[in-house]
Coordinates of C-alpha atoms in Angstrom, one line a residue:
M11 CA 43.6 37.9 -23.4
I12 CA 43.6 38.2 -27.2
N13 CA 40.5 38.3 -29.2
I14 CA 41.8 36.3 -32.5
Q15 CA 42.4 32.5 -32.8
S16 CA 43.5 30.1 -35.6
D17 CA 42.1 27.1 -33.6
S18 CA 38.4 27.1 -33.7
R19 CA 38.0 25.1 -30.6
K20 CA 39.4 28.0 -28.7
I21 CA 37.1 30.5 -30.2
K22 CA 35.1 32.7 -27.4
P23 CA 31.9 34.8 -28.4
G24 CA 33.0 37.9 -30.3
D25 CA 36.3 36.4 -31.4
T26 CA 37.9 36.7 -34.9
F27 CA 38.9 33.4 -36.5
V28 CA 41.7 33.1 -39.0
A29 CA 41.6 30.2 -41.4
I30 CA 45.2 29.3 -42.0
Q31 CA 46.3 26.9 -44.8
C32 CA 48.8 24.5 -43.3
E33 CA 50.9 21.6 -45.0
V34 CA 48.9 19.0 -43.1
N35 CA 45.7 20.9 -42.1
D36 CA 43.4 23.5 -43.7
G37 CA 41.7 26.0 -41.3
H38 CA 39.0 26.7 -43.8
Q39 CA 37.2 23.5 -43.1
Y40 CA 36.8 24.6 -39.4
I41 CA 35.3 28.1 -40.2
E42 CA 31.8 26.6 -39.4
S43 CA 32.8 25.1 -36.1
A44 CA 34.4 28.6 -35.3
I45 CA 31.2 30.4 -36.2
K46 CA 29.2 27.8 -34.1
N47 CA 31.5 28.6 -31.3
G48 CA 30.9 32.3 -31.3
A49 CA 33.3 33.9 -34.0
T50 CA 31.7 37.0 -35.3
R51 CA 34.4 37.6 -37.9
I52 CA 36.3 35.3 -40.3
I53 CA 39.6 36.0 -41.8
A54 CA 40.1 33.6 -44.9
E55 CA 41.6 33.1 -48.3
R56 CA 38.3 32.1 -50.0
G57 CA 34.7 31.5 -49.4
N58 CA 31.6 33.5 -48.2
Y59 CA 30.3 32.9 -44.8
S60 CA 27.3 33.9 -42.3
V61 CA 29.2 36.3 -40.4
L62 CA 31.5 39.3 -41.2
T63 CA 34.2 38.0 -43.7
E64 CA 37.3 39.5 -45.1
I65 CA 39.1 37.6 -47.7
V66 CA 42.9 38.0 -47.9
E67 CA 45.9 36.8 -49.9
N68 CA 47.7 35.3 -47.1
S69 CA 45.7 34.6 -43.8
R70 CA 48.9 33.6 -41.8
A71 CA 50.7 37.1 -42.8
Y72 CA 47.3 38.6 -41.8
L73 CA 47.5 37.0 -38.4
E74 CA 51.0 38.0 -37.9
R75 CA 50.5 41.6 -38.8
Y76 CA 47.3 41.9 -36.5
L77 CA 49.2 40.2 -33.4
E78 CA 52.2 42.7 -33.9
K79 CA 50.0 45.8 -34.5
N80 CA 47.5 45.0 -31.5
Y81 CA 49.7 43.3 -29.0
N82 CA 53.3 44.0 -29.6
P83 CA 53.1 47.5 -28.1
Y84 CA 52.3 45.7 -24.7
L85 CA 54.9 42.8 -25.0
D86 CA 57.7 45.6 -26.1
Q87 CA 57.2 46.7 -22.3
M88 CA 57.9 43.3 -21.2
N89 CA 61.2 41.7 -20.4
L90 CA 61.2 38.4 -22.4
I91 CA 63.8 35.6 -21.7
G92 CA 63.9 32.8 -24.3
I93 CA 65.8 29.6 -23.5
T94 CA 66.6 27.0 -26.1
G95 CA 68.7 23.8 -26.2
T96 CA 68.3 20.0 -26.0
N97 CA 68.6 19.5 -22.4
G98 CA 68.3 21.8 -19.5
K99 CA 65.8 24.1 -20.8
T100 CA 62.9 23.3 -18.4
T101 CA 65.3 23.4 -15.4
T102 CA 67.2 26.5 -16.3
A103 CA 63.9 28.4 -17.1
Y104 CA 62.1 27.2 -13.9
L105 CA 65.2 28.3 -11.9
I106 CA 65.0 31.6 -13.4
Y107 CA 61.3 31.8 -12.7
Q108 CA 61.8 30.9 -9.1
A109 CA 64.9 33.1 -8.6
L110 CA 63.2 36.4 -10.1
N111 CA 59.9 36.0 -8.1
Q112 CA 61.9 35.5 -4.7
M113 CA 63.8 38.7 -5.6
G114 CA 60.4 40.5 -5.9
I115 CA 60.4 40.4 -9.6
K116 CA 56.9 39.2 -10.9
T117 CA 57.9 36.6 -13.5
G118 CA 55.9 34.2 -15.5
Y119 CA 57.1 31.0 -17.0
I120 CA 55.9 29.1 -20.3
G121 CA 57.3 25.7 -21.1
T122 CA 57.2 22.0 -20.8
I123 CA 55.7 21.9 -17.4
G124 CA 53.1 24.4 -18.0
F125 CA 52.2 28.0 -17.9
Y126 CA 52.9 29.6 -14.4
L127 CA 52.3 33.0 -12.7
E128 CA 52.3 33.1 -9.1
E129 CA 51.4 29.4 -9.2
K130 CA 50.7 27.0 -12.1
V131 CA 47.8 28.2 -14.2
C132 CA 47.5 25.4 -16.6
S133 CA 49.4 22.7 -18.5
L134 CA 50.5 23.1 -22.1
P135 CA 50.3 20.6 -25.0
N136 CA 53.9 21.5 -26.2
T137 CA 57.0 23.3 -24.9
S138 CA 56.3 26.1 -27.4
V139 CA 52.6 26.6 -28.1
D140 CA 51.2 28.1 -31.3
I141 CA 51.4 31.7 -32.1
C142 CA 47.9 32.8 -30.7
D143 CA 48.1 30.8 -27.5
T144 CA 51.8 32.3 -26.9
Y145 CA 50.2 35.9 -27.3
D146 CA 47.3 34.9 -25.1
L147 CA 49.6 33.9 -22.4
L148 CA 51.8 36.8 -22.6
M149 CA 48.9 39.0 -22.3
Q150 CA 47.5 37.3 -19.4
A151 CA 50.7 37.8 -17.7
Y152 CA 51.0 41.5 -18.7
D153 CA 47.3 42.1 -17.6
K154 CA 48.2 40.8 -14.2
G155 CA 51.1 42.8 -13.7
Y156 CA 53.9 40.2 -14.8
K157 CA 56.3 42.4 -16.8
T158 CA 59.0 39.6 -17.0
V159 CA 58.3 36.0 -18.7
V160 CA 60.9 33.2 -19.2
M161 CA 60.0 31.0 -22.1
E162 CA 61.3 27.7 -23.1
I163 CA 61.8 27.8 -27.0
S164 CA 61.7 24.7 -29.2
S165 CA 63.3 24.2 -32.3
H166 CA 60.0 23.2 -33.9
A167 CA 58.4 26.4 -33.0
L168 CA 61.3 28.5 -34.3
A169 CA 61.3 26.3 -37.6
N170 CA 57.6 26.6 -38.1
G171 CA 57.4 30.3 -37.4
R172 CA 55.4 30.1 -34.2
L173 CA 57.5 33.0 -32.7
K174 CA 58.2 34.9 -35.9
T175 CA 56.6 38.2 -34.4
L176 CA 58.1 38.1 -30.9
S177 CA 61.5 39.6 -29.9
F178 CA 63.5 38.8 -26.8
N179 CA 65.5 40.7 -24.2
Y180 CA 67.6 37.8 -23.6
A181 CA 68.4 34.6 -25.4
I182 CA 70.0 31.5 -23.6
F183 CA 71.7 28.4 -25.2
T184 CA 72.1 25.5 -23.1
N185 CA 73.5 22.7 -25.3
L186 CA 72.8 20.8 -28.4
T187 CA 72.8 16.9 -28.5
Q188 CA 70.8 14.4 -30.7
D189 CA 67.2 14.8 -30.8
H190 CA 64.4 15.6 -33.4
L191 CA 66.5 14.2 -36.3
D192 CA 63.1 12.6 -37.6
Y193 CA 62.3 16.4 -38.2
H194 CA 65.5 18.4 -38.8
K195 CA 67.4 15.4 -40.5
T196 CA 70.9 16.8 -39.5
M197 CA 72.5 18.3 -36.6
G198 CA 73.4 21.2 -38.5
N199 CA 69.7 21.8 -39.5
Y200 CA 68.8 21.4 -35.8
A201 CA 71.5 23.9 -34.8
L202 CA 70.2 26.5 -37.5
A203 CA 66.7 26.0 -36.3
K204 CA 67.6 26.8 -32.7
Q205 CA 69.8 29.7 -33.8
M206 CA 66.8 31.6 -35.1
L207 CA 66.1 32.9 -31.3
F208 CA 69.3 34.4 -31.4
R209 CA 68.3 36.7 -34.5
K210 CA 65.3 37.8 -32.5
L211 CA 66.8 40.0 -30.1
K212 CA 65.2 43.4 -29.1
T213 CA 67.6 46.5 -29.1
N214 CA 70.2 46.2 -26.5
G215 CA 69.2 42.4 -26.1
K216 CA 71.8 39.9 -24.8
C217 CA 72.9 36.4 -25.7
I218 CA 74.0 33.9 -22.9
V219 CA 75.7 31.0 -24.6
N220 CA 77.3 27.8 -23.1
I221 CA 80.7 28.1 -24.6
D222 CA 81.7 24.2 -23.6
D223 CA 79.2 22.9 -26.0
K224 CA 80.7 21.9 -29.5
Y225 CA 77.7 23.8 -31.4
A226 CA 78.4 27.0 -29.5
E227 CA 79.5 28.9 -32.5
Y228 CA 76.2 28.8 -34.1
F229 CA 75.0 30.9 -31.4
L230 CA 77.7 33.4 -31.1
L231 CA 76.7 35.7 -34.0
K232 CA 79.0 38.6 -34.8
D233 CA 76.4 41.3 -34.5
N234 CA 75.0 40.1 -31.0
D235 CA 76.2 41.1 -27.5
N236 CA 77.4 37.7 -26.6
I237 CA 77.9 36.4 -23.0
T238 CA 79.5 33.1 -22.6
Y239 CA 79.6 30.8 -19.5
G240 CA 81.2 27.4 -18.8
F241 CA 84.3 25.4 -17.7
N242 CA 86.4 26.6 -20.6
V243 CA 87.8 30.2 -21.0
A244 CA 84.3 32.4 -20.7
D245 CA 82.9 35.6 -19.3
Y246 CA 81.6 33.4 -16.4
Q247 CA 84.2 30.7 -15.9
I248 CA 83.7 27.6 -13.5
T249 CA 87.2 26.9 -11.8
K250 CA 86.1 24.3 -9.2
Y251 CA 83.3 21.9 -8.8
Q252 CA 82.3 19.2 -6.3
M253 CA 79.2 17.1 -6.0
K254 CA 78.0 15.6 -2.5
S255 CA 74.8 13.7 -1.9
S256 CA 73.1 16.9 -0.7
G257 CA 73.9 18.9 -3.7
S258 CA 76.8 20.6 -5.5
T259 CA 79.3 23.4 -5.0
F260 CA 81.2 25.2 -7.4
T261 CA 83.3 28.3 -7.9
F262 CA 83.2 30.7 -11.1
V263 CA 85.1 33.6 -11.9
H264 CA 83.7 36.9 -13.4
D265 CA 85.7 40.2 -14.3
G266 CA 88.5 38.7 -12.3
I267 CA 86.6 38.1 -9.1
E268 CA 86.0 34.6 -7.6
H269 CA 82.6 33.5 -6.4
F270 CA 81.7 30.2 -4.4
I271 CA 78.2 28.7 -4.9
Q272 CA 76.2 26.1 -3.0
T273 CA 73.1 24.5 -4.8
K274 CA 70.6 21.4 -3.9
L275 CA 70.9 20.2 -7.4
L276 CA 73.3 17.4 -8.2
G277 CA 75.6 17.0 -11.1
R278 CA 77.8 18.8 -13.5
Y279 CA 75.0 19.4 -15.8
N280 CA 73.0 21.1 -13.3
V281 CA 76.1 23.4 -12.4
Y282 CA 75.9 24.5 -16.1
N283 CA 72.0 25.2 -15.5
I284 CA 72.8 27.1 -12.3
L285 CA 75.5 29.2 -13.9
A286 CA 73.3 30.1 -16.7
V287 CA 70.9 31.3 -14.2
I288 CA 73.5 33.3 -12.3
T289 CA 74.8 34.9 -15.6
L290 CA 71.3 36.2 -16.4
L291 CA 70.7 37.5 -13.0
L292 CA 73.9 39.3 -12.9
E293 CA 73.4 40.6 -16.5
M294 CA 70.2 42.0 -15.3
D295 CA 72.2 44.0 -12.8
I296 CA 71.0 42.0 -9.6
E297 CA 73.6 42.3 -6.8
I298 CA 76.0 39.2 -6.4
E299 CA 75.1 38.8 -2.8
K300 CA 71.7 38.7 -3.5
V301 CA 72.4 36.0 -6.0
K302 CA 74.5 33.9 -3.5
E303 CA 71.5 33.9 -1.2
I304 CA 68.9 32.9 -3.6
I305 CA 70.6 30.0 -5.5
P306 CA 70.6 27.5 -2.3
T307 CA 67.1 27.9 -1.9
L308 CA 66.0 27.1 -5.5
N309 CA 64.4 23.6 -6.5
A310 CA 64.5 21.6 -9.6
P311 CA 61.2 21.4 -11.2
A312 CA 58.9 18.1 -10.7
G313 CA 60.2 15.3 -12.4
R314 CA 63.7 16.4 -12.9
M315 CA 65.9 14.1 -10.8
E316 CA 63.3 13.7 -8.3
F317 CA 64.2 11.3 -5.5
I318 CA 61.9 9.1 -3.6
P319 CA 63.4 7.1 -0.6
Y320 CA 62.3 3.4 -0.4
K321 CA 63.6 1.4 2.5
D322 CA 67.6 1.8 2.1
N323 CA 67.1 2.2 -1.7
T324 CA 66.6 5.4 -4.0
I325 CA 64.0 5.7 -6.8
V326 CA 64.9 8.5 -9.4
I327 CA 62.3 10.0 -11.5
D328 CA 63.6 12.1 -14.5
Y329 CA 62.4 13.2 -17.8
A330 CA 65.6 12.2 -19.5
H331 CA 64.5 11.0 -23.0
T332 CA 67.8 11.5 -25.0
P333 CA 71.0 9.7 -25.1
D334 CA 72.8 12.7 -23.6
A335 CA 70.3 13.3 -20.9
I336 CA 69.9 9.5 -19.9
E337 CA 73.7 9.1 -19.6
K338 CA 74.0 12.5 -17.5
V339 CA 71.3 11.6 -14.8
I340 CA 72.5 7.8 -14.4
T341 CA 76.2 8.7 -14.1
T342 CA 75.6 11.7 -11.9
V343 CA 73.6 9.7 -9.3
K344 CA 76.1 6.6 -9.6
E345 CA 78.6 9.1 -8.1
V346 CA 76.7 9.4 -5.0
M347 CA 74.8 6.2 -4.7
K348 CA 76.0 2.7 -4.1
G349 CA 74.4 -0.7 -4.9
K350 CA 73.0 -1.9 -8.1
V351 CA 71.4 0.3 -10.8
Y352 CA 68.0 -0.5 -12.3
V353 CA 66.4 1.4 -15.3
I354 CA 62.8 1.7 -16.7
F355 CA 62.7 3.5 -19.9
G356 CA 61.3 3.5 -23.4
C357 CA 61.3 5.6 -26.6
T358 CA 58.7 8.1 -28.0
G359 CA 56.9 6.9 -31.0
D360 CA 56.8 8.8 -34.3
R361 CA 60.0 10.4 -33.3
D362 CA 63.8 10.1 -34.1
R363 CA 64.3 6.2 -34.8
I364 CA 68.0 6.7 -35.0
K365 CA 68.6 7.2 -31.2
R366 CA 66.5 4.2 -30.2
P367 CA 69.3 1.4 -30.3
M368 CA 71.6 4.1 -29.0
M369 CA 69.6 4.7 -25.9
T370 CA 69.5 0.8 -25.3
E371 CA 73.1 0.3 -25.6
L372 CA 73.7 3.3 -23.4
V373 CA 71.3 1.9 -20.6
N374 CA 72.7 -1.5 -21.0
R375 CA 76.3 -0.2 -20.3
L376 CA 75.1 1.8 -17.4
S377 CA 72.9 -0.5 -15.4
D378 CA 72.8 -3.9 -13.9
Y379 CA 69.3 -4.6 -15.2
F380 CA 66.6 -2.6 -17.3
I381 CA 63.1 -2.9 -18.2
I382 CA 62.0 -1.5 -21.7
T383 CA 58.4 -0.3 -21.5
N384 CA 56.1 2.3 -23.2
D385 CA 56.7 6.0 -23.4
D386 CA 54.4 7.9 -25.7
P387 CA 53.9 5.7 -28.6
H388 CA 51.6 8.1 -30.3
Y389 CA 50.5 6.5 -33.7
E390 CA 53.2 4.0 -33.7
D391 CA 53.2 0.3 -32.9
P392 CA 54.8 -0.2 -29.5
K393 CA 56.2 -3.5 -30.6
Q394 CA 58.0 -1.7 -33.6
I395 CA 59.5 0.7 -30.9
V396 CA 60.9 -1.9 -29.0
D397 CA 62.0 -3.6 -32.3
D398 CA 64.0 -0.7 -33.3
M399 CA 65.5 -0.4 -29.6
T400 CA 66.6 -4.0 -29.6
K401 CA 67.6 -4.6 -33.2
D402 CA 70.8 -6.6 -33.2
F403 CA 70.9 -6.3 -29.5
V404 CA 72.1 -9.3 -27.4
S405 CA 72.0 -9.0 -23.5
D406 CA 70.6 -11.4 -20.6
K407 CA 69.8 -8.4 -18.3
Y408 CA 66.9 -6.8 -19.7
E409 CA 63.2 -7.5 -20.2
V410 CA 60.3 -5.9 -22.2
C411 CA 57.1 -5.0 -20.3
L412 CA 54.9 -2.5 -22.2
D413 CA 52.4 -1.9 -19.4
R414 CA 54.1 1.0 -17.7
E415 CA 52.5 0.6 -14.4
T416 CA 53.6 -3.1 -14.4
A417 CA 57.0 -2.2 -15.4
I418 CA 57.4 0.3 -12.6
I419 CA 56.2 -2.2 -9.9
K420 CA 58.5 -4.9 -11.3
G421 CA 61.4 -2.3 -11.1
I422 CA 60.6 -1.5 -7.3
E423 CA 60.5 -5.3 -6.6
L424 CA 63.9 -5.6 -7.8
L425 CA 65.4 -3.5 -5.2
K426 CA 67.3 -4.8 -2.2
T427 CA 69.7 -2.9 0.0
G428 CA 71.3 0.5 -1.2
D429 CA 70.0 0.0 -4.8
T430 CA 68.9 2.9 -7.3
L431 CA 65.9 2.4 -9.8
F432 CA 65.6 5.0 -12.5
I433 CA 62.4 5.7 -14.1
L434 CA 63.2 7.9 -17.2
G435 CA 61.3 9.6 -19.9
K436 CA 58.1 11.0 -18.6
G437 CA 59.2 13.1 -15.6
H438 CA 56.4 15.3 -14.6
E439 CA 53.9 14.2 -17.3
E440 CA 50.2 13.4 -16.3
Y441 CA 49.4 10.9 -19.2
I442 CA 50.6 8.5 -22.0
L443 CA 49.9 9.5 -25.4
I444 CA 48.5 6.5 -27.6
R445 CA 47.2 7.7 -31.0
D446 CA 44.8 10.3 -30.3
Q447 CA 44.1 9.4 -26.6
K448 CA 45.6 10.9 -23.4
I449 CA 45.7 7.9 -20.9
P450 CA 46.1 9.4 -17.3
F451 CA 49.4 8.4 -15.9
N452 CA 52.1 9.8 -13.7
D453 CA 55.2 7.9 -12.6
K454 CA 55.6 9.6 -9.2
K455 CA 51.8 8.9 -8.5
T456 CA 52.2 5.2 -9.7
V457 CA 55.5 4.9 -7.3
M458 CA 53.9 6.3 -4.4
E459 CA 50.5 4.4 -4.6
Y460 CA 52.4 1.2 -4.8
L461 CA 54.8 1.9 -2.0
E462 CA 51.6 2.9 0.3
Q463 CA 50.2 -0.6 -0.3
K464 CA 53.5 -2.0 0.9
I465 CA 53.6 -0.1 4.0

C-alpha cells in the first residue's frame, strides 16, 4: 500500500499528505484534518504547519513525480490492461478477469463493480478512482502476487489526469455512443478524452479496437500496434452469429482460420464483448484451444442482463443507462422472449440532460408500458429530471412513480404470462445517491424480497 495521499480522510499514521489545489476544492483547507488523522509530513504550496512541511510550486506535479519514482518501478513489471468505451467496459473487463484467472494467470480487476483480486475486495466510488487510490489498489495487487490487472478507464479520469503517470500493455476500445455530454460538450471531445488511453502504451504495447464503431479512427493512431475486431473486415472478423435463449454462438476468422465460439451471453453486443476478450487472449499468446474451452464458462457480472424467473415471466436487471445500451438490452431480449414488455427506468441527475427525452422516446417505442422512477438524482430535483424526460412527450402507456421500490413492485404486478419486465439503470449498485447521502438500495434484492413474500 502507498504512503502518500491527497485525500485527508484516507490518511494513515505516518503518511504524507499532499494538498492539491483543484478547480472546485482546495486541499490546503484539509491539512489540519490530515495531521489529526496521523500525517507526519505535509506537501503544500503555502503555509506553515505543526509537522514536517515542504512548500512546492505545484503540489499536483510533486505527487505525480513521487508516485512515478517510488511505485512505477513495480508497476512497470505488471501487465496493465485498460478498457475504455461508453458501453461494454464492465462486462469485457470482468470477462477478461475471469478468463485469465481460470487460466492460472493471477489477475486483478478495477472498475465499476469494485476492486477484485481472488474475490471482491471492496466497492469503489467511481469507474476510475483518483490517482492515489489507483496506485494503492495496484500496489495491493502487486504485493499479493497479482502481476496482471484489468482496469476500466473512464473519460473523466483521462481528461482530469488521474491516470497521467500510468502506462498500459494493452488498450481496448469497445464503442462510443452519447453519454457525458454535460461534461465533454461534443462527441468529438468525448472521443478525444478516451483517445488519451491509446497514447499511454508501454513499449511493445498493443491497441485492440472495435473497427465497426463509427469513432474507431480516433483510436487507430498511426504509431501504435493496432489490432481490430468486428463484423467488418478486421484482424479478428465475425462471419456468422446466432442467438438462442441459452446464449449465443458465432464464428470468427483470424489469420485465415475460422473458429467457432459458444457463450452464455445473449446478443450481438455481447458478441463484441466476447470477441474483444478473445482478441486480447490470443494477442497474449494464449492457445486458441484453451480460449475455446474457457469462453463458454464465463459469466456476465452481476446486474448485466441478469435474469430472474417469475412464474412464466422474466425479470431482467441491467445497468443500461444510455440510449444505446437501453436499445441493445431490450431488443436483444425481445428476440428470445414473447409476451408484453414492461420497463422501469430513470435518468441520473446532474448529468447529460440532452439524452433524457431520447431515452423516454426509445423506451416508449420498445415497450408496451413503462414506469419512470428515480435513478441517482444527486443534487437535482427528481421532478425536474422527469420534466426533462417527458417534455413535449404524449403517451398513455406510462406513469411516474419516483419511489423506486414501489415502481418495481408495480412493474412485477403488471406481469401476466410470458411477459418481460426490464429494470434498468442501476444494475449491481447498492444505493441511490440523493444529494450527499447514499440510501441503501439494490434492484435485485428488492425484487427477490417481494417475490419471496408472494410465494
